[in-house]
Coordinates of C-alpha atoms in Angstrom, one line a residue:
Chain K
M11 CA 0.1 -0.1 0.1
I12 CA 2.8 2.5 0.7
K13 CA 4.6 1.4 -2.5
R14 CA 1.3 2.1 -4.2
R15 CA 1.1 5.5 -2.5
S16 CA 4.6 6.6 -3.3
L17 CA 3.9 5.8 -6.9
L18 CA 0.6 7.9 -6.9
L19 CA 2.6 10.9 -5.9
R20 CA 5.1 10.1 -8.3
A21 CA 2.5 9.7 -11.4
M22 CA 1.2 13.0 -9.8
A23 CA 4.5 14.9 -9.8
L24 CA 5.0 13.4 -13.8
G25 CA 1.7 15.0 -14.8
A26 CA 2.5 18.4 -13.4
A27 CA 4.8 20.2 -15.9
T28 CA 7.8 21.3 -14.8
P29 CA 9.1 25.1 -16.0
L30 CA 11.8 25.0 -18.7
G31 CA 14.3 27.5 -16.9
G32 CA 16.0 29.9 -19.3
C33 CA 13.6 29.4 -22.1
D34 CA 11.8 32.4 -22.3
Y35 CA 13.4 34.9 -24.8
E36 CA 14.8 36.6 -21.3
D37 CA 17.7 38.5 -23.2
P38 CA 17.1 38.6 -26.8
A39 CA 20.8 40.0 -27.1
H40 CA 22.1 36.5 -26.0
P41 CA 20.1 33.6 -27.0
D42 CA 20.4 30.6 -25.5
L43 CA 20.0 27.2 -27.2
A44 CA 16.3 27.1 -26.3
D45 CA 15.8 30.6 -27.7
K46 CA 17.7 29.6 -31.0
F47 CA 15.4 26.6 -31.3
L48 CA 12.5 28.7 -30.6
H49 CA 14.1 31.2 -33.5
A50 CA 14.6 28.7 -36.1
M51 CA 10.7 27.6 -35.8
A52 CA 9.9 31.2 -35.6
A53 CA 11.4 31.6 -39.2
W54 CA 9.9 28.4 -40.3
N55 CA 6.4 29.8 -39.0
D56 CA 7.0 32.8 -41.0
R57 CA 7.7 31.0 -44.1
V58 CA 4.5 28.7 -43.6
Q59 CA 2.3 31.7 -43.2
A60 CA 3.5 33.7 -46.1
A61 CA 2.8 30.4 -47.9
L62 CA -0.5 30.3 -46.4
F63 CA -1.7 34.0 -47.0
D64 CA -3.9 34.1 -49.7
P65 CA -4.6 37.6 -51.5
H66 CA -7.8 37.0 -52.6
T67 CA -9.3 35.7 -48.9
L68 CA -10.9 38.6 -47.1
A69 CA -11.1 39.0 -43.5
P70 CA -14.7 38.8 -42.0
T71 CA -16.8 41.8 -42.2
F72 CA -19.2 42.5 -39.6
R73 CA -22.8 44.6 -39.2
P74 CA -22.8 48.2 -37.6
D75 CA -24.5 47.1 -34.6
Q76 CA -21.8 44.3 -34.0
I77 CA -19.1 47.1 -33.1
T78 CA -17.7 47.0 -29.7
N79 CA -18.3 50.2 -28.2
P80 CA -16.4 51.5 -26.4
P81 CA -13.6 50.8 -27.9
R82 CA -10.5 49.2 -26.3
F83 CA -6.9 51.2 -25.7
N84 CA -3.9 49.2 -25.9
A85 CA -0.7 50.1 -26.1
F86 CA 2.6 49.6 -24.4
Y87 CA 2.1 52.7 -22.0
G88 CA -1.3 54.0 -20.4
I89 CA -3.9 56.1 -22.0
D90 CA -2.3 59.0 -20.2
Q91 CA 1.1 58.8 -21.8
V92 CA -0.3 58.8 -25.2
P93 CA 1.3 61.5 -27.4
V94 CA -0.4 64.1 -29.5
V95 CA 0.6 64.6 -32.9
D96 CA -0.2 68.3 -34.2
E97 CA -2.7 67.7 -37.1
T98 CA -2.0 70.6 -38.9
T99 CA 1.8 70.5 -39.4
Y100 CA 1.1 66.5 -39.8
K101 CA 3.4 64.9 -42.6
L102 CA 3.9 61.3 -43.7
E103 CA 7.2 60.8 -44.3
L104 CA 8.2 58.4 -47.0
G105 CA 11.4 56.0 -47.3
G106 CA 13.5 53.5 -48.9
Q107 CA 12.6 52.0 -52.3
I108 CA 9.9 54.8 -53.3
Q109 CA 10.2 56.8 -56.7
N110 CA 8.5 59.9 -55.0
K111 CA 9.4 60.4 -51.4
S112 CA 7.2 64.1 -50.8
S113 CA 5.8 63.7 -47.7
W114 CA 1.9 63.8 -47.5
S115 CA -0.1 66.2 -45.5
L116 CA -3.6 65.1 -43.9
Q117 CA -5.4 67.0 -46.2
Q118 CA -3.7 65.3 -49.2
L119 CA -4.5 62.2 -47.5
R120 CA -8.1 62.9 -47.5
A121 CA -8.5 63.9 -50.9
L122 CA -7.2 60.3 -52.0
P123 CA -10.4 58.0 -52.5
Q124 CA -11.5 56.6 -48.8
E125 CA -12.2 52.7 -48.1
S126 CA -14.3 51.7 -45.2
Q127 CA -14.4 48.6 -43.5
I128 CA -15.9 46.7 -40.3
T129 CA -13.6 44.2 -39.5
R130 CA -12.7 42.0 -36.3
F131 CA -9.5 43.1 -34.6
V132 CA -7.5 40.4 -32.8
C133 CA -5.0 41.1 -30.2
V134 CA -1.9 38.7 -29.7
E135 CA -3.3 38.2 -26.2
G136 CA -6.4 36.5 -27.0
W137 CA -9.0 39.2 -27.2
R138 CA -11.1 40.6 -30.3
V139 CA -13.0 43.8 -31.0
I140 CA -14.9 44.9 -34.0
G141 CA -14.5 48.3 -35.2
Q142 CA -15.0 50.7 -38.1
W143 CA -12.1 52.2 -39.8
S144 CA -11.7 54.1 -43.2
G145 CA -9.2 55.6 -45.0
V146 CA -6.8 54.9 -48.1
R147 CA -6.0 51.7 -49.3
L148 CA -2.5 50.8 -48.9
S149 CA -2.2 49.5 -52.0
D150 CA -3.2 52.2 -54.1
F151 CA -1.2 54.6 -52.1
L152 CA 2.3 52.4 -53.0
R153 CA 1.3 52.5 -56.7
R154 CA 0.4 56.5 -56.6
V155 CA 4.0 57.1 -55.2
G156 CA 5.6 54.5 -57.2
A157 CA 6.7 52.2 -54.6
D158 CA 8.9 49.1 -55.9
T159 CA 6.4 46.3 -54.6
T160 CA 8.6 43.7 -55.6
C161 CA 10.5 44.4 -52.1
K162 CA 9.9 42.5 -49.1
Y163 CA 9.3 44.7 -46.4
L164 CA 6.9 48.0 -45.4
S165 CA 8.3 49.4 -42.5
F166 CA 6.4 52.0 -40.5
K167 CA 7.6 54.5 -37.6
C168 CA 5.5 56.0 -35.1
A169 CA 5.3 59.0 -32.8
D170 CA 5.4 56.8 -29.7
G171 CA 8.5 55.2 -30.3
Y172 CA 6.8 52.1 -31.3
Y173 CA 7.9 50.2 -35.0
S174 CA 6.5 47.5 -37.0
S175 CA 6.7 46.0 -40.4
I176 CA 4.8 43.9 -42.7
D177 CA 5.2 41.7 -45.8
M178 CA 4.4 43.0 -49.2
A179 CA 2.2 40.3 -50.0
S180 CA 0.0 41.7 -46.9
A181 CA 0.5 45.4 -47.3
L182 CA -1.1 44.7 -51.1
H183 CA -4.0 43.0 -49.5
P184 CA -7.3 45.2 -50.4
Q185 CA -8.1 45.2 -46.8
T186 CA -4.9 47.1 -46.0
I187 CA -5.7 50.6 -45.3
L188 CA -4.0 53.5 -43.7
A189 CA -6.6 54.4 -41.7
L190 CA -7.8 58.4 -40.7
D191 CA -11.2 57.9 -39.5
F192 CA -13.0 55.5 -36.8
L193 CA -16.5 54.9 -36.6
G194 CA -16.8 58.1 -39.3
Q195 CA -15.0 60.6 -37.2
P196 CA -11.3 61.4 -37.3
L197 CA -9.0 59.1 -35.4
T198 CA -8.2 60.4 -31.5
P199 CA -4.9 60.2 -30.1
P200 CA -5.6 56.7 -28.4
F201 CA -6.7 55.2 -31.2
G202 CA -3.5 56.1 -33.7
A203 CA -4.3 59.5 -34.7
P204 CA -4.0 61.1 -37.1
V205 CA -2.9 57.8 -39.4
R206 CA -2.6 54.5 -38.8
L207 CA -2.3 51.4 -40.2
R208 CA -5.4 49.1 -40.3
I209 CA -4.8 45.4 -41.4
P210 CA -7.3 42.9 -40.5
T211 CA -5.0 39.7 -42.0
K212 CA -2.6 40.3 -39.4
L213 CA -2.7 40.5 -35.2
G214 CA -3.6 43.7 -33.4
F215 CA 0.4 44.7 -32.8
K216 CA 0.8 44.4 -36.5
N217 CA -1.6 47.3 -36.7
P218 CA 1.0 50.2 -35.8
K219 CA -0.7 53.9 -34.6
S220 CA 0.4 57.4 -35.1
I221 CA 2.4 56.6 -38.2
M222 CA 5.4 59.3 -38.9
Q223 CA 7.3 57.0 -41.3
L224 CA 6.9 54.7 -44.2
A225 CA 9.2 52.9 -45.9
V226 CA 10.0 50.1 -48.5
T227 CA 13.0 48.2 -48.0
N228 CA 14.7 44.5 -48.6
I229 CA 16.4 45.2 -45.0
Y230 CA 14.2 43.0 -42.3
P231 CA 12.8 46.0 -40.2
G232 CA 11.9 44.2 -37.1
G233 CA 9.5 45.8 -34.9
Y234 CA 8.9 46.7 -31.4
W235 CA 7.5 43.5 -30.0
E236 CA 8.6 41.5 -32.9
D237 CA 12.1 42.0 -31.7
Q238 CA 11.3 41.0 -27.9
G239 CA 10.2 37.5 -29.2
Y240 CA 6.9 37.6 -30.6
N241 CA 6.3 35.8 -34.2
W242 CA 7.0 38.6 -36.9
F243 CA 4.4 37.7 -39.9
S244 CA 1.5 37.2 -37.2
G245 CA -0.8 36.7 -39.8
S246 CA -4.9 36.1 -39.1
Chain D
M152 CA 10.8 -16.8 -34.2
S153 CA 8.2 -13.9 -34.2
R154 CA 8.0 -12.3 -30.9
R155 CA 4.3 -10.4 -30.2
V156 CA 4.4 -7.4 -28.4
I157 CA 2.1 -5.9 -26.2
H158 CA 2.6 -2.4 -27.7
P159 CA 4.3 -2.4 -31.2
W160 CA 7.4 0.5 -31.5
P161 CA 5.4 2.8 -33.7
L162 CA 3.1 3.1 -30.9
R163 CA 5.6 3.6 -28.5
L164 CA 7.5 6.2 -30.1
T165 CA 4.5 8.2 -30.8
H166 CA 3.4 7.8 -27.4
W167 CA 6.3 9.2 -26.0
L168 CA 7.1 12.1 -28.5
N169 CA 3.0 12.9 -27.6
V170 CA 4.0 13.2 -24.1
I171 CA 6.8 15.7 -25.1
A172 CA 4.6 17.7 -27.6
M173 CA 1.5 17.4 -25.0
V174 CA 3.7 19.2 -21.9
V175 CA 4.7 22.0 -24.1
M176 CA 1.6 22.4 -25.6
I177 CA -0.6 22.4 -22.2
G178 CA 2.4 24.3 -20.3
S179 CA 2.4 26.9 -23.0
G180 CA -1.1 26.8 -23.8
W181 CA -1.7 27.7 -20.0
Q182 CA 0.5 30.4 -20.1
I183 CA -1.5 32.2 -23.5
Y184 CA -4.5 31.6 -21.4
N185 CA -3.3 34.2 -18.8
A186 CA -2.8 37.1 -21.0
S187 CA -6.6 36.9 -21.6
P188 CA -8.4 34.6 -19.3
L189 CA -11.4 33.3 -20.2
F190 CA -12.8 32.6 -16.8
G191 CA -12.0 34.1 -13.5
F192 CA -8.5 32.6 -12.8
T193 CA -4.8 32.2 -14.1
F194 CA -2.7 29.4 -14.2
P195 CA 0.4 29.6 -11.9
T196 CA 3.4 30.7 -13.5
T197 CA 5.6 27.8 -11.7
I198 CA 3.7 25.3 -13.9
T199 CA 3.4 27.0 -17.6
I200 CA 6.2 27.2 -20.0
G201 CA 7.4 30.6 -21.4
Q202 CA 7.2 32.9 -18.5
W203 CA 5.6 35.6 -20.7
L204 CA 3.4 35.6 -23.6
G205 CA 5.9 36.3 -26.3
A206 CA 7.9 33.1 -25.2
A207 CA 4.8 31.0 -24.5
I208 CA 3.3 31.4 -27.9
A209 CA 6.8 31.0 -29.3
W210 CA 6.8 27.3 -27.5
H211 CA 3.0 26.8 -28.7
L212 CA 3.7 27.1 -32.2
A213 CA 7.1 25.5 -32.3
A214 CA 5.6 22.5 -30.6
M215 CA 2.2 22.3 -32.5
W216 CA 4.3 20.9 -35.2
L217 CA 5.6 17.7 -33.1
L218 CA 1.9 17.3 -32.3
V219 CA 0.4 17.4 -35.3
F220 CA 3.2 15.3 -37.2
N221 CA 3.3 13.1 -34.8
G222 CA -0.3 12.5 -34.3
L223 CA -0.9 12.2 -38.0
V224 CA 2.1 9.3 -38.1
Y225 CA 0.1 7.7 -35.3
L226 CA -3.1 8.0 -37.1
I227 CA -2.1 6.4 -40.2
W228 CA -0.3 3.9 -38.4
G229 CA -3.5 3.2 -36.2
F230 CA -5.5 2.7 -39.5
A231 CA -3.0 0.8 -41.4
S232 CA -2.1 -1.6 -38.6
G233 CA -5.8 -2.1 -37.3
H234 CA -4.8 -0.9 -34.0
Y235 CA -8.1 0.9 -33.8
K236 CA -10.2 -2.4 -34.2
K237 CA -9.2 -3.0 -30.5
L238 CA -10.9 0.2 -29.4
F239 CA -14.4 -0.6 -31.1
P240 CA -16.9 -1.7 -30.3
I241 CA -17.4 -0.1 -27.2
R242 CA -20.9 -1.2 -25.5
P243 CA -22.3 1.0 -22.8
R244 CA -23.3 -2.0 -20.7
E245 CA -19.6 -3.3 -20.7
V246 CA -18.6 0.2 -19.7
W247 CA -20.8 0.2 -16.8
S248 CA -19.5 -2.9 -15.5
D249 CA -15.7 -2.2 -15.9
F250 CA -16.2 0.9 -14.6
T251 CA -17.7 -0.4 -11.2
G252 CA -15.1 -3.3 -11.3
A253 CA -12.6 -0.4 -11.8
L254 CA -13.5 1.5 -8.7
R255 CA -13.8 -1.4 -6.5
L256 CA -10.4 -2.5 -7.8
H257 CA -11.7 -5.8 -8.6
L258 CA -10.7 -5.2 -12.7
K259 CA -8.6 -8.1 -14.3
H260 CA -6.1 -6.7 -16.8
E261 CA -5.4 -8.8 -19.7
K262 CA -2.1 -7.9 -21.7
G263 CA -3.2 -6.5 -24.9
V264 CA -6.9 -6.1 -24.4
Y265 CA -8.3 -3.0 -23.6
N266 CA -11.1 -3.2 -21.1
A267 CA -14.6 -1.1 -22.1
V268 CA -13.7 2.0 -20.0
Q269 CA -10.1 2.5 -21.4
K270 CA -11.6 1.9 -25.0
L271 CA -14.2 4.8 -24.2
L272 CA -11.1 7.2 -22.8
Y273 CA -8.9 6.3 -25.5
V274 CA -11.3 7.1 -28.4
G275 CA -12.6 10.2 -26.1
V276 CA -8.7 11.5 -26.0
L277 CA -8.2 11.1 -29.3
L278 CA -11.3 12.9 -30.3
A279 CA -10.7 15.6 -27.8
G280 CA -7.1 15.8 -29.5
I281 CA -8.5 16.1 -32.7
L282 CA -10.6 18.9 -31.6
A283 CA -8.1 20.5 -29.8
V284 CA -6.1 21.1 -33.1
L285 CA -9.0 22.0 -35.4
S286 CA -9.8 24.6 -32.9
G287 CA -6.4 25.8 -32.6
L288 CA -6.1 26.2 -35.9
S289 CA -8.7 28.2 -36.2
I290 CA -7.5 30.7 -33.2
W291 CA -4.4 31.2 -35.6
K292 CA -5.8 31.5 -38.9
P293 CA -9.4 32.8 -38.4
V294 CA -9.0 34.7 -41.6
Q295 CA -6.9 32.2 -44.1
L296 CA -9.1 29.3 -42.7
W297 CA -12.3 31.3 -42.0
F298 CA -14.1 27.8 -42.9
L299 CA -12.7 26.1 -39.9
C300 CA -13.5 29.3 -37.6
D301 CA -17.0 29.6 -39.0
L302 CA -17.8 25.7 -37.9
F303 CA -16.7 26.8 -34.2
G304 CA -18.9 29.5 -34.2
G305 CA -16.2 32.2 -34.8
Y306 CA -13.1 33.2 -33.3
F307 CA -14.8 33.9 -29.8
T308 CA -16.3 30.7 -29.6
A309 CA -13.1 28.7 -31.2
R310 CA -11.0 30.0 -28.1
Y311 CA -13.3 28.4 -25.4
V312 CA -14.1 24.9 -27.4
H313 CA -9.9 25.1 -27.6
F314 CA -9.9 25.2 -23.9
F315 CA -12.1 23.2 -23.0
A316 CA -10.5 20.3 -25.2
M317 CA -7.5 21.1 -23.4
M318 CA -10.0 20.7 -20.0
G319 CA -10.9 17.1 -21.8
I320 CA -6.9 16.1 -22.4
C321 CA -6.0 17.2 -18.9
L322 CA -8.5 15.0 -17.2
F323 CA -7.5 11.9 -19.4
I324 CA -4.2 12.4 -18.6
L325 CA -5.0 12.7 -14.5
V326 CA -6.8 9.5 -14.8
H327 CA -4.5 7.8 -17.2
L328 CA -1.5 8.6 -14.9
L329 CA -3.5 7.5 -11.6
L330 CA -4.2 3.9 -13.3
V331 CA -0.4 3.8 -14.0
A332 CA 0.4 4.3 -10.6
L333 CA -2.1 1.7 -9.6
V334 CA -1.2 -1.3 -11.9
P335 CA 2.7 0.0 -12.3
K336 CA 3.6 -3.4 -14.1
V337 CA 1.9 -1.8 -17.3
L338 CA 4.2 1.0 -17.4
P339 CA 7.8 -1.2 -18.6
P340 CA 5.8 -2.7 -21.8
M341 CA 5.2 0.9 -23.3
I342 CA 8.8 1.4 -23.1
T343 CA 10.0 -1.9 -23.9
G344 CA 7.1 -3.2 -26.0
G345 CA 6.4 -6.0 -23.5
R346 CA 5.9 -9.7 -24.4
L347 CA 2.1 -11.4 -25.3
P348 CA 1.4 -14.4 -23.1

């Protein structure tokens, strides 16, 4: 009976998964063996996701009564620390493999044809909200400024120090827009004023807010969360 | 000379690889759950894998390949070898008598033969595993695999399906380990293969 009880305890100990120490991307500058394994798998997952991405598959759209109200604020800082961009002097800077690098004022962006969508915003944490965004279709914009769409990456730099990047195929998806409005009103600072990326084929953190600079490049730009270990492609 | 084993080597190999995959998937899954809990509790980080969300996702999306490929090999082997014939038929009357017998510790153990409760548990955990993989895929790719996501009632509901599939698997593991602890002689054949009488 004693033997049986000790075996029982042993079985329960077996069942309790022991934490794997050090396997947690603690220090991106000094990856250990587990980190290297995870990086290799993440690179493989990026390739699989790029192959799985169908440029013609649209993200589901929703009815106006399904919109989450009030919207949910999320950033790597609190809502009281949101930077406010002066919209009258705002200029969207362009860089990298783009023919016409003149910067764009908000007025100029608003003069372009606008696209509207009611789509689902899925956070990497697991929650989701539904919202209505409208703005300039990114593929139209890239063609208008003469971007080299054979390049691999689009990078974004934001007013709050956030930065991110996406693959060109996802950038050219018809539902990927440079959003200017939320619920028919200009974006407010906590939700990305004056210009944010809205890309419903990717997770929330791939939708940078308050974009100050957009560049087209073949050099991997990384991102604020991506550099800490979040999967880069993060497609939906 | 033919040597008839209780557990053929493909079964043993996929079983132990599945142990690794399951431990990593469940441990990292608990940490991912903690980032946005579905219920009023979180899992203590001492028993999760990847101590923060980014690392947990990295582990989850790395181990999923082992889980799925190992699972596919197991399923193909199971159908091709006729292994699954041992799991059927499952008769409710036999399940009840074997269940009450097991509770009274009066269940005889026949090498290489599954009793009715075992059959039900094994079929149940296989279905839970398939449910976990499919609901997991629809959470990972709710746009590209929209048809799968729709099947589970959308992204929001798919998270609950994924959670309850995990719970089902955890419940199975608990019973499974308790039974091994009660009848420890069944453990060595899962490593060496054992020998049928």
